[in-house]
Amino acid sequence: NVRPDVFIPVIEEHGLIGDVTNWILNKICEECQILKNIKDFKISINLSAKQLNNLNLAKEFSDTIAKYGLKNEMFIIEITETTMMKNASVTKINLDNFNKLGFIISVDDFGTGYASYARLKNVSADILKIDGSFIRNIVSNSLDYQIVASICHLARMKKMMVVAEYVE
C-alpha cells in the first residue's frame, strides 16, 4: 500500500502524470457508465500542480468524459490549497476553464498552506474542504473553533459548500 504523497512525485518526476491521469480518467468513466443511472453521485479527481500547467486540461477532461456519454457535472476537480498557490495565475485560468465547462471545483486541505482570504476570493470554487488539523480539536481548542468559524463565514459569503475533514 503506497500513499499518493509517495508515488505522485515519482510519477511527476518521470513526466508520466498526464498519462497516468488520462488512464485513471478513462477507467473512472468506464465504471461510471455502469453507475450513471444512480441519482446524484459525484466522482472526485485530485489534480497536482504540474497537471495544472496544461491549459488544455479542462477541454481534454471534457472530451474524455463526453466520449463515454457522461456529464462534466458528475466530476469534482480537487486541488489542495498548496497546489492552488504554486502557480496562482495559471491555476486560476485552469480552474475557470473547468468551471465554464460545468465541473465542480473543490479546494482541499484549506488552512494548511499559505493561501490568504484575498487569494481565495478570486478562485472559482464550489467546495471548500477545511483541513482536519483544525477539526480534530475544534471542541477543546477555541482558536481552532474561531478559525473554522471564520473559514465557514468566508465560504458562505462565496456561496461555497463547506466540508470538514476528519469528522469521524
PDB file of C-alpha atoms in Angstrom:
ATOM      1  CA  ASN A   1       0.000   0.000   0.000  1.00  0.00           C
ATOM      2  CA  VAL A   2       1.791   3.137  -1.225  1.00  0.00           C
ATOM      3  CA  ARG A   3       0.377   6.535  -0.315  1.00  0.00           C
ATOM      4  CA  PRO A   4      -0.231   9.137  -3.062  1.00  0.00           C
ATOM      5  CA  ASP A   5       2.195  11.576  -1.437  1.00  0.00           C
ATOM      6  CA  VAL A   6       4.900   8.969  -2.110  1.00  0.00           C
ATOM      7  CA  PHE A   7       4.099   7.803  -5.651  1.00  0.00           C
ATOM      8  CA  ILE A   8       2.736  11.026  -7.213  1.00  0.00           C
ATOM      9  CA  PRO A   9       6.096  12.878  -7.001  1.00  0.00           C
ATOM     10  CA  VAL A  10       7.818   9.898  -8.660  1.00  0.00           C
ATOM     11  CA  ILE A  11       5.254   9.856 -11.474  1.00  0.00           C
ATOM     12  CA  GLU A  12       5.658  13.620 -11.914  1.00  0.00           C
ATOM     13  CA  GLU A  13       9.443  13.414 -11.857  1.00  0.00           C
ATOM     14  CA  HIS A  14       9.358  10.921 -14.717  1.00  0.00           C
ATOM     15  CA  GLY A  15       6.902  13.015 -16.741  1.00  0.00           C
ATOM     16  CA  LEU A  16       4.112  10.433 -16.505  1.00  0.00           C
ATOM     17  CA  ILE A  17       1.473  12.362 -14.565  1.00  0.00           C
ATOM     18  CA  GLY A  18      -0.538  13.232 -17.689  1.00  0.00           C
ATOM     19  CA  ASP A  19      -0.534   9.640 -18.968  1.00  0.00           C
ATOM     20  CA  VAL A  20      -1.458   8.213 -15.577  1.00  0.00           C
ATOM     21  CA  THR A  21      -4.233  10.764 -15.079  1.00  0.00           C
ATOM     22  CA  ASN A  22      -5.608  10.052 -18.555  1.00  0.00           C
ATOM     23  CA  TRP A  23      -5.606   6.302 -17.873  1.00  0.00           C
ATOM     24  CA  ILE A  24      -7.332   6.828 -14.498  1.00  0.00           C
ATOM     25  CA  LEU A  25      -9.937   9.173 -16.001  1.00  0.00           C
ATOM     26  CA  ASN A  26     -10.768   6.602 -18.698  1.00  0.00           C
ATOM     27  CA  LYS A  27     -11.090   3.825 -16.094  1.00  0.00           C
ATOM     28  CA  ILE A  28     -13.324   6.030 -13.943  1.00  0.00           C
ATOM     29  CA  CYS A  29     -15.521   6.834 -16.947  1.00  0.00           C
ATOM     30  CA  GLU A  30     -15.846   3.135 -17.809  1.00  0.00           C
ATOM     31  CA  GLU A  31     -17.042   2.413 -14.266  1.00  0.00           C
ATOM     32  CA  CYS A  32     -19.352   5.441 -14.241  1.00  0.00           C
ATOM     33  CA  GLN A  33     -21.174   4.133 -17.299  1.00  0.00           C
ATOM     34  CA  ILE A  34     -22.356   1.272 -15.118  1.00  0.00           C
ATOM     35  CA  LEU A  35     -23.410   3.643 -12.333  1.00  0.00           C
ATOM     36  CA  LYS A  36     -24.724   6.617 -14.310  1.00  0.00           C
ATOM     37  CA  ASN A  37     -28.384   5.807 -13.621  1.00  0.00           C
ATOM     38  CA  ILE A  38     -27.797   6.175  -9.885  1.00  0.00           C
ATOM     39  CA  LYS A  39     -29.090   9.552  -8.784  1.00  0.00           C
ATOM     40  CA  ASP A  40     -26.674  12.343  -7.896  1.00  0.00           C
ATOM     41  CA  PHE A  41     -23.349  10.648  -7.408  1.00  0.00           C
ATOM     42  CA  LYS A  42     -20.133  12.575  -7.886  1.00  0.00           C
ATOM     43  CA  ILE A  43     -16.561  11.500  -8.594  1.00  0.00           C
ATOM     44  CA  SER A  44     -13.639  13.497  -7.180  1.00  0.00           C
ATOM     45  CA  ILE A  45     -10.377  13.725  -9.083  1.00  0.00           C
ATOM     46  CA  ASN A  46      -7.330  15.242  -7.406  1.00  0.00           C
ATOM     47  CA  LEU A  47      -5.006  17.256  -9.623  1.00  0.00           C
ATOM     48  CA  SER A  48      -1.381  18.045  -8.951  1.00  0.00           C
ATOM     49  CA  ALA A  49       0.302  21.399  -9.525  1.00  0.00           C
ATOM     50  CA  LYS A  50       2.193  20.050 -12.550  1.00  0.00           C
ATOM     51  CA  GLN A  51      -1.047  18.982 -14.230  1.00  0.00           C
ATOM     52  CA  LEU A  52      -2.402  22.487 -13.863  1.00  0.00           C
ATOM     53  CA  ASN A  53       0.353  23.832 -16.107  1.00  0.00           C
ATOM     54  CA  ASN A  54      -1.553  22.304 -19.035  1.00  0.00           C
ATOM     55  CA  LEU A  55      -4.049  24.973 -20.122  1.00  0.00           C
ATOM     56  CA  ASN A  56      -5.882  22.399 -22.280  1.00  0.00           C
ATOM     57  CA  LEU A  57      -6.545  20.121 -19.310  1.00  0.00           C
ATOM     58  CA  ALA A  58     -10.215  21.064 -18.818  1.00  0.00           C
ATOM     59  CA  LYS A  59     -11.012  20.502 -22.515  1.00  0.00           C
ATOM     60  CA  GLU A  60      -9.126  17.193 -22.508  1.00  0.00           C
ATOM     61  CA  PHE A  61     -11.102  16.026 -19.453  1.00  0.00           C
ATOM     62  CA  SER A  62     -14.371  17.194 -21.003  1.00  0.00           C
ATOM     63  CA  ASP A  63     -13.636  15.415 -24.297  1.00  0.00           C
ATOM     64  CA  THR A  64     -12.817  12.155 -22.493  1.00  0.00           C
ATOM     65  CA  ILE A  65     -15.952  12.336 -20.357  1.00  0.00           C
ATOM     66  CA  ALA A  66     -18.151  13.112 -23.391  1.00  0.00           C
ATOM     67  CA  LYS A  67     -16.696  10.092 -25.188  1.00  0.00           C
ATOM     68  CA  TYR A  68     -18.338   7.930 -22.504  1.00  0.00           C
ATOM     69  CA  GLY A  69     -21.657   9.786 -22.632  1.00  0.00           C
ATOM     70  CA  LEU A  70     -21.187  11.258 -19.172  1.00  0.00           C
ATOM     71  CA  LYS A  71     -21.671  14.797 -17.913  1.00  0.00           C
ATOM     72  CA  ASN A  72     -18.942  17.074 -16.564  1.00  0.00           C
ATOM     73  CA  GLU A  73     -21.213  17.963 -13.618  1.00  0.00           C
ATOM     74  CA  MET A  74     -20.593  14.464 -12.233  1.00  0.00           C
ATOM     75  CA  PHE A  75     -16.940  15.292 -11.611  1.00  0.00           C
ATOM     76  CA  ILE A  76     -15.361  17.271  -8.795  1.00  0.00           C
ATOM     77  CA  ILE A  77     -11.938  18.652  -9.637  1.00  0.00           C
ATOM     78  CA  GLU A  78      -9.970  18.779  -6.388  1.00  0.00           C
ATOM     79  CA  ILE A  79      -6.822  20.752  -5.761  1.00  0.00           C
ATOM     80  CA  THR A  80      -5.100  21.356  -2.476  1.00  0.00           C
ATOM     81  CA  GLU A  81      -4.662  24.834  -1.103  1.00  0.00           C
ATOM     82  CA  THR A  82      -0.903  24.432  -1.589  1.00  0.00           C
ATOM     83  CA  THR A  83      -1.380  23.440  -5.241  1.00  0.00           C
ATOM     84  CA  MET A  84      -3.659  26.439  -5.718  1.00  0.00           C
ATOM     85  CA  MET A  85      -0.846  28.748  -4.580  1.00  0.00           C
ATOM     86  CA  LYS A  86       2.033  27.215  -6.600  1.00  0.00           C
ATOM     87  CA  ASN A  87       1.304  28.948  -9.889  1.00  0.00           C
ATOM     88  CA  ALA A  88      -1.705  31.033  -8.931  1.00  0.00           C
ATOM     89  CA  SER A  89      -2.337  32.767 -12.269  1.00  0.00           C
ATOM     90  CA  VAL A  90      -2.181  29.578 -14.378  1.00  0.00           C
ATOM     91  CA  THR A  91      -4.178  27.648 -11.773  1.00  0.00           C
ATOM     92  CA  LYS A  92      -6.891  30.321 -11.811  1.00  0.00           C
ATOM     93  CA  ILE A  93      -7.134  30.104 -15.618  1.00  0.00           C
ATOM     94  CA  ASN A  94      -7.385  26.318 -15.458  1.00  0.00           C
ATOM     95  CA  LEU A  95      -9.996  26.336 -12.684  1.00  0.00           C
ATOM     96  CA  ASP A  96     -12.010  28.938 -14.590  1.00  0.00           C
ATOM     97  CA  ASN A  97     -11.839  26.671 -17.667  1.00  0.00           C
ATOM     98  CA  PHE A  98     -13.075  23.682 -15.653  1.00  0.00           C
ATOM     99  CA  ASN A  99     -15.790  25.820 -14.111  1.00  0.00           C
ATOM    100  CA  LYS A 100     -17.003  27.110 -17.505  1.00  0.00           C
ATOM    101  CA  LEU A 101     -17.284  23.507 -18.713  1.00  0.00           C
ATOM    102  CA  GLY A 102     -19.543  22.596 -15.782  1.00  0.00           C
ATOM    103  CA  PHE A 103     -17.094  20.785 -13.492  1.00  0.00           C
ATOM    104  CA  ILE A 104     -17.394  21.233  -9.739  1.00  0.00           C
ATOM    105  CA  ILE A 105     -14.268  22.760  -8.165  1.00  0.00           C
ATOM    106  CA  SER A 106     -13.073  21.845  -4.677  1.00  0.00           C
ATOM    107  CA  VAL A 107     -10.208  23.347  -2.676  1.00  0.00           C
ATOM    108  CA  ASP A 108      -8.845  20.614  -0.392  1.00  0.00           C
ATOM    109  CA  ASP A 109      -6.831  20.904   2.845  1.00  0.00           C
ATOM    110  CA  PHE A 110      -7.758  24.556   3.265  1.00  0.00           C
ATOM    111  CA  GLY A 111      -5.932  26.242   6.116  1.00  0.00           C
ATOM    112  CA  THR A 112      -2.661  24.305   5.858  1.00  0.00           C
ATOM    113  CA  GLY A 113      -0.830  26.333   3.236  1.00  0.00           C
ATOM    114  CA  TYR A 114      -0.213  29.987   2.659  1.00  0.00           C
ATOM    115  CA  ALA A 115      -3.425  30.987   0.934  1.00  0.00           C
ATOM    116  CA  SER A 116      -4.897  34.249   2.006  1.00  0.00           C
ATOM    117  CA  TYR A 117      -8.569  35.063   2.025  1.00  0.00           C
ATOM    118  CA  ALA A 118      -7.819  37.596  -0.704  1.00  0.00           C
ATOM    119  CA  ARG A 119      -6.473  34.849  -2.977  1.00  0.00           C
ATOM    120  CA  LEU A 120      -9.379  32.547  -2.205  1.00  0.00           C
ATOM    121  CA  LYS A 121     -11.736  35.392  -3.087  1.00  0.00           C
ATOM    122  CA  ASN A 122     -10.572  35.154  -6.710  1.00  0.00           C
ATOM    123  CA  VAL A 123     -10.840  31.377  -7.070  1.00  0.00           C
ATOM    124  CA  SER A 124     -13.894  29.932  -8.809  1.00  0.00           C
ATOM    125  CA  ALA A 125     -14.530  27.080  -6.383  1.00  0.00           C
ATOM    126  CA  ASP A 126     -17.739  25.390  -5.287  1.00  0.00           C
ATOM    127  CA  ILE A 127     -16.458  23.428  -2.292  1.00  0.00           C
ATOM    128  CA  LEU A 128     -14.031  24.348   0.459  1.00  0.00           C
ATOM    129  CA  LYS A 129     -12.633  21.423   2.457  1.00  0.00           C
ATOM    130  CA  ILE A 130     -11.291  22.514   5.834  1.00  0.00           C
ATOM    131  CA  ASP A 131      -8.177  20.609   6.815  1.00  0.00           C
ATOM    132  CA  GLY A 132      -8.671  18.046   9.558  1.00  0.00           C
ATOM    133  CA  SER A 133      -5.934  19.560  11.718  1.00  0.00           C
ATOM    134  CA  PHE A 134      -8.445  22.292  12.661  1.00  0.00           C
ATOM    135  CA  ILE A 135     -11.396  19.942  13.019  1.00  0.00           C
ATOM    136  CA  ARG A 136      -9.790  17.377  15.354  1.00  0.00           C
ATOM    137  CA  ASN A 137      -9.575  19.807  18.291  1.00  0.00           C
ATOM    138  CA  ILE A 138     -12.470  22.116  17.484  1.00  0.00           C
ATOM    139  CA  VAL A 139     -14.270  21.289  20.735  1.00  0.00           C
ATOM    140  CA  SER A 140     -11.274  21.700  23.039  1.00  0.00           C
ATOM    141  CA  ASN A 141      -9.332  24.474  21.257  1.00  0.00           C
ATOM    142  CA  SER A 142     -11.091  27.818  20.986  1.00  0.00           C
ATOM    143  CA  LEU A 143      -8.597  29.111  18.398  1.00  0.00           C
ATOM    144  CA  ASP A 144      -9.334  26.156  16.088  1.00  0.00           C
ATOM    145  CA  TYR A 145     -13.038  26.840  16.598  1.00  0.00           C
ATOM    146  CA  GLN A 146     -12.601  30.511  15.647  1.00  0.00           C
ATOM    147  CA  ILE A 147     -10.519  29.614  12.571  1.00  0.00           C
ATOM    148  CA  VAL A 148     -13.141  27.138  11.380  1.00  0.00           C
ATOM    149  CA  ALA A 149     -15.934  29.640  12.047  1.00  0.00           C
ATOM    150  CA  SER A 150     -14.046  32.264  10.055  1.00  0.00           C
ATOM    151  CA  ILE A 151     -13.446  29.894   7.126  1.00  0.00           C
ATOM    152  CA  CYS A 152     -17.128  28.879   7.154  1.00  0.00           C
ATOM    153  CA  HIS A 153     -18.183  32.519   7.132  1.00  0.00           C
ATOM    154  CA  LEU A 154     -15.978  33.222   4.113  1.00  0.00           C
ATOM    155  CA  ALA A 155     -17.291  30.145   2.316  1.00  0.00           C
ATOM    156  CA  ARG A 156     -20.914  31.158   2.964  1.00  0.00           C
ATOM    157  CA  MET A 157     -20.206  34.623   1.567  1.00  0.00           C
ATOM    158  CA  LYS A 158     -18.899  32.964  -1.610  1.00  0.00           C
ATOM    159  CA  LYS A 159     -21.837  30.511  -1.652  1.00  0.00           C
ATOM    160  CA  MET A 160     -19.451  27.580  -1.306  1.00  0.00           C
ATOM    161  CA  MET A 161     -20.266  24.263   0.299  1.00  0.00           C
ATOM    162  CA  VAL A 162     -18.012  23.504   3.273  1.00  0.00           C
ATOM    163  CA  VAL A 163     -16.648  20.055   4.036  1.00  0.00           C
ATOM    164  CA  ALA A 164     -14.937  19.347   7.338  1.00  0.00           C
ATOM    165  CA  GLU A 165     -12.294  16.633   7.020  1.00  0.00           C
ATOM    166  CA  TYR A 166     -11.796  14.016   9.741  1.00  0.00           C
ATOM    167  CA  VAL A 167     -15.129  14.481  11.441  1.00  0.00           C
ATOM    168  CA  GLU A 168     -15.240  10.756  12.049  1.00  0.00           C
TER     169      GLU A 168
END
